[in-house]
Amino acid sequence: MSEATVASPREAKIAVKGLRKSFGHNEVLKGIDVDIAEGEVVCVIGPSGSGKSTLLRCLNKLEEISGGHVIVDGFDVTDPKVDINEVRRHVGMVFQHFNLFPHMTVAENIMLAPVELKKATKAEAREQALKLLDRVGLREKADARPASLSGGQKQRVAIARALAMNPGIMLFDEATSALDPEMVGEVLQVIRDLAKEGMTMVLVTHEMGFAKEIGDRVIFMDAGVVCESGPPAELFGNPQQDRTKEFLSKVL
Ligand code: ADP
Ligand code: MG
């Protein structure tokens, strides 16, 4: 076979190389290397303060990066010339606290970015918002205010809003941590559906059972480094590092 016909290794959808992040003198990411393939679902676990949220926030430059490189969908996020708004169109993010705009209806929340960024007319954006609400099972709430929704419903709207720009990547930072237990399942179901559709996702989660079920890979972070990573069955079933064992003994 000639060299030209050899398929190149699949390019990573997200490539993190030697990522460092400090807040003042506090270095909270100490050289993170992670490659995530298209369609891969990666769950990030680890103790509070280990840098999970900071890692996620560096992926779409919600934080200034102190060192290393982050390449997302072919964009070098660390390049000062990169149009960060363009990058963020490729990356949807869902937070623990839903951050919906209270003075807007559910549909208006979802329509906001496509209309503001002139990706759609109002009519097109509304049509798309209704489709997205169908997808998360909330079409009947289109004209409701966020305040009238349960926590689980708010989070499903937040997911629909994040999907409105058609991102190829979704980031979830403890998307179920603020929910009453009976509402966790409905949000996990939406995330599960996205995984089935082939969405590339990075999820910081405390739901170990869910990480086991949905993750192609689990990353255990501790004190600003990736301590251990692997397929869920290996990481949960046969952890190699003492710190991983200790953490899992507390949460499983
Ligand atoms: P995790 O999500 O794993 O709980 P974080 O990424 O939120 O951890 O935080 C990691 C460390 O970075 C913590 O020590 C936290 O106090 C610190 N940190 C996070 N954000 C900021 C910030 N904006 N300013 C200063 N320190 C921060
Ligand atoms: Mg966090």
XYZ file of C-alpha atoms and ligand atoms in Angstrom:
280
model
C 0.000 0.000 0.000
C 1.390 3.380 -0.897
C 1.682 5.917 1.830
C -0.982 8.128 0.302
C -3.681 5.485 0.707
C -2.990 4.898 4.399
C -5.739 6.557 6.367
C -4.401 9.216 8.663
C -5.222 8.637 12.316
C -8.586 10.127 13.131
C -8.078 13.730 14.095
C -9.093 14.534 17.632
C -12.248 16.604 18.010
C -10.691 18.074 21.133
C -6.933 18.038 21.724
C -5.556 19.284 25.017
C -1.777 19.446 25.188
C 0.173 20.409 28.292
C -2.645 22.636 29.504
C -1.757 24.806 32.469
C -3.969 27.247 34.298
C -3.123 29.401 37.282
C -5.202 31.781 39.341
C -2.545 34.110 40.708
C 0.043 31.857 42.332
C -2.362 28.952 42.537
C -1.695 26.542 39.684
C -4.890 24.521 39.368
C -4.171 22.720 36.073
C -0.635 21.362 35.997
C -0.184 20.024 32.488
C -3.247 18.211 31.183
C -3.025 16.037 28.071
C -6.272 14.648 26.691
C -7.419 13.789 23.170
C -11.104 13.279 22.551
C -12.333 11.716 19.327
C -15.452 12.703 17.432
C -18.491 11.040 18.962
C -16.649 10.101 22.123
C -18.258 10.575 25.534
C -15.750 11.364 28.252
C -16.731 11.632 31.900
C -14.496 13.602 34.253
C -14.590 12.662 37.920
C -12.515 13.681 40.911
C -12.615 15.429 44.255
C -13.888 18.946 44.712
C -11.222 21.490 43.815
C -9.253 19.119 41.574
C -9.746 21.390 38.537
C -12.600 19.689 36.664
C -14.628 22.855 36.065
C -11.537 24.828 35.178
C -10.589 22.215 32.581
C -14.046 22.389 31.032
C -13.997 26.202 31.056
C -10.625 26.242 29.319
C -12.085 24.211 26.437
C -14.184 27.155 25.277
C -11.981 29.841 26.757
C -14.236 30.909 29.550
C -10.851 31.018 31.318
C -7.617 32.508 30.025
C -5.185 29.680 29.449
C -1.786 30.014 31.167
C 0.122 27.474 29.098
C -0.162 24.647 26.621
C -2.664 24.236 23.824
C -6.331 23.507 23.393
C -7.544 22.622 19.902
C -11.303 22.370 19.508
C -12.845 21.338 16.213
C -9.680 22.458 14.456
C -9.537 25.861 16.178
C -6.538 26.629 18.352
C -8.341 28.217 21.274
C -4.999 29.440 22.623
C -4.245 31.417 19.464
C -4.973 35.079 20.281
C -6.143 35.580 16.685
C -8.859 32.940 16.901
C -12.449 34.201 16.851
C -13.619 32.870 20.183
C -17.264 33.461 19.365
C -16.862 31.199 16.355
C -15.313 28.549 18.609
C -18.150 28.839 21.100
C -20.674 28.202 18.324
C -19.131 24.753 18.039
C -19.281 24.082 21.767
C -22.465 24.041 23.829
C -22.118 24.251 27.587
C -24.521 23.341 30.361
C -23.886 24.388 33.934
C -25.007 23.189 37.338
C -27.199 26.262 37.742
C -29.225 26.612 34.620
C -28.533 30.312 34.004
C -31.755 30.837 32.060
C -32.865 34.440 31.536
C -35.856 34.867 33.870
C -37.503 37.709 31.943
C -37.707 35.678 28.729
C -39.945 32.758 27.865
C -38.501 29.302 27.402
C -38.605 29.645 23.605
C -37.018 33.108 23.735
C -34.159 31.738 25.828
C -33.464 29.155 23.142
C -33.878 31.626 20.264
C -31.548 34.215 21.741
C -28.165 33.104 20.405
C -29.262 32.174 16.851
C -31.085 35.516 16.471
C -28.375 37.650 18.126
C -25.679 36.050 16.025
C -27.851 36.439 12.930
C -27.865 32.731 12.206
C -31.646 32.698 11.852
C -34.652 34.979 11.566
C -36.984 35.086 14.556
C -39.457 32.819 12.791
C -36.764 30.278 11.906
C -35.314 30.428 15.399
C -38.726 29.836 16.963
C -39.381 26.871 14.713
C -36.031 25.416 15.657
C -36.649 26.154 19.357
C -39.895 24.190 19.196
C -38.083 21.260 17.588
C -35.450 21.356 20.300
C -38.154 21.505 22.955
C -39.716 18.424 21.378
C -36.390 16.710 21.658
C -36.193 17.383 25.408
C -39.904 16.690 25.910
C -40.976 20.237 26.746
C -42.745 21.661 23.722
C -45.783 22.590 25.798
C -43.566 24.884 27.899
C -42.443 27.073 24.973
C -44.237 30.176 26.203
C -43.778 29.589 29.922
C -41.326 31.547 32.063
C -38.387 29.662 33.553
C -39.638 30.425 37.087
C -42.695 28.226 36.497
C -40.562 25.169 35.663
C -39.122 22.480 37.912
C -35.343 22.164 38.197
C -35.280 19.208 35.837
C -37.338 21.099 33.278
C -35.085 24.155 33.572
C -32.040 22.026 32.951
C -33.654 20.425 29.907
C -34.360 23.913 28.550
C -30.726 24.846 29.219
C -29.657 21.818 27.178
C -32.029 22.812 24.350
C -30.578 26.315 24.447
C -27.036 24.956 24.246
C -28.073 22.878 21.222
C -29.558 25.864 19.389
C -26.296 26.753 17.646
C -25.919 23.167 16.421
C -22.703 22.548 18.311
C -20.598 19.501 17.513
C -19.428 19.327 21.115
C -21.372 19.561 24.371
C -19.814 20.210 27.773
C -21.721 19.467 30.973
C -20.494 20.694 34.334
C -22.339 18.793 37.048
C -25.579 19.255 35.150
C -27.552 17.209 37.679
C -25.889 18.278 40.935
C -28.398 21.001 41.788
C -31.441 18.830 41.072
C -33.736 17.029 43.449
C -33.098 13.294 43.086
C -36.401 12.614 41.339
C -35.419 15.018 38.550
C -31.977 13.639 37.821
C -33.295 10.835 35.618
C -35.087 13.051 33.104
C -31.947 15.117 32.508
C -29.724 12.051 32.238
C -32.143 10.666 29.651
C -31.649 13.731 27.446
C -27.869 13.365 27.767
C -28.145 9.645 26.997
C -30.098 10.475 23.808
C -27.392 12.928 22.732
C -24.760 10.250 23.221
C -26.758 7.844 21.043
C -26.911 10.491 18.334
C -23.125 10.621 18.324
C -22.563 13.958 20.045
C -19.023 14.475 21.299
C -19.399 15.190 24.996
C -17.345 15.942 28.067
C -19.244 15.569 31.309
C -18.068 16.459 34.772
C -20.280 14.308 36.934
C -20.804 12.861 40.390
C -23.172 10.276 38.969
C -20.773 7.331 38.936
C -23.423 4.891 37.724
C -24.186 7.159 34.805
C -20.489 7.652 34.013
C -20.152 3.869 33.945
C -23.123 3.497 31.638
C -22.571 6.340 29.214
C -18.837 7.043 29.225
C -16.563 5.676 26.545
C -13.812 6.826 28.846
C -13.557 8.100 32.387
C -10.888 10.553 33.494
C -10.025 10.793 37.173
C -8.545 14.172 38.074
C -6.763 14.971 41.288
C -4.939 18.171 42.265
C -4.761 19.552 38.731
C -3.529 16.466 36.931
C -5.141 13.524 35.171
C -4.343 10.849 37.703
C -5.799 7.959 35.729
C -8.075 7.403 32.757
C -9.580 4.466 30.953
C -12.765 2.701 29.922
C -15.323 2.792 32.758
C -15.151 -0.965 33.363
C -11.399 -0.719 33.953
C -11.289 2.527 35.884
C -14.150 1.587 38.190
C -13.476 -2.152 38.259
C -9.712 -2.214 38.502
C -8.280 1.219 39.372
C -4.485 1.324 39.291
C -3.629 4.395 41.335
C -3.987 4.608 45.099
C -5.655 8.020 44.807
C -8.244 6.633 42.404
C -8.931 3.705 44.731
C -9.303 6.021 47.693
C -11.663 8.370 45.819
C -13.796 5.536 44.470
C -14.035 3.915 47.900
C -15.730 7.104 49.105
C -18.149 7.636 46.226
C -19.120 4.196 44.977
P -13.599 21.338 40.646
O -14.538 21.698 39.554
O -12.855 20.069 40.398
O -14.264 21.314 41.989
P -12.414 23.911 40.072
O -11.898 23.807 38.690
O -13.689 24.625 40.284
O -12.470 22.451 40.722
O -11.350 24.642 40.990
C -9.998 24.224 41.060
C -9.249 25.200 41.910
O -9.197 26.447 41.269
C -9.850 25.440 43.285
O -8.804 25.538 44.215
C -10.548 26.758 43.118
O -10.583 27.458 44.325
C -9.678 27.473 42.111
N -10.439 28.428 41.298
C -11.421 28.109 40.415
N -11.897 29.215 39.811
C -11.218 30.260 40.329
C -11.247 31.668 40.099
N -12.079 32.233 39.208
N -10.385 32.431 40.817
C -9.524 31.880 41.692
N -9.437 30.568 41.938
C -10.279 29.753 41.278
Mg -16.588 22.070 39.554
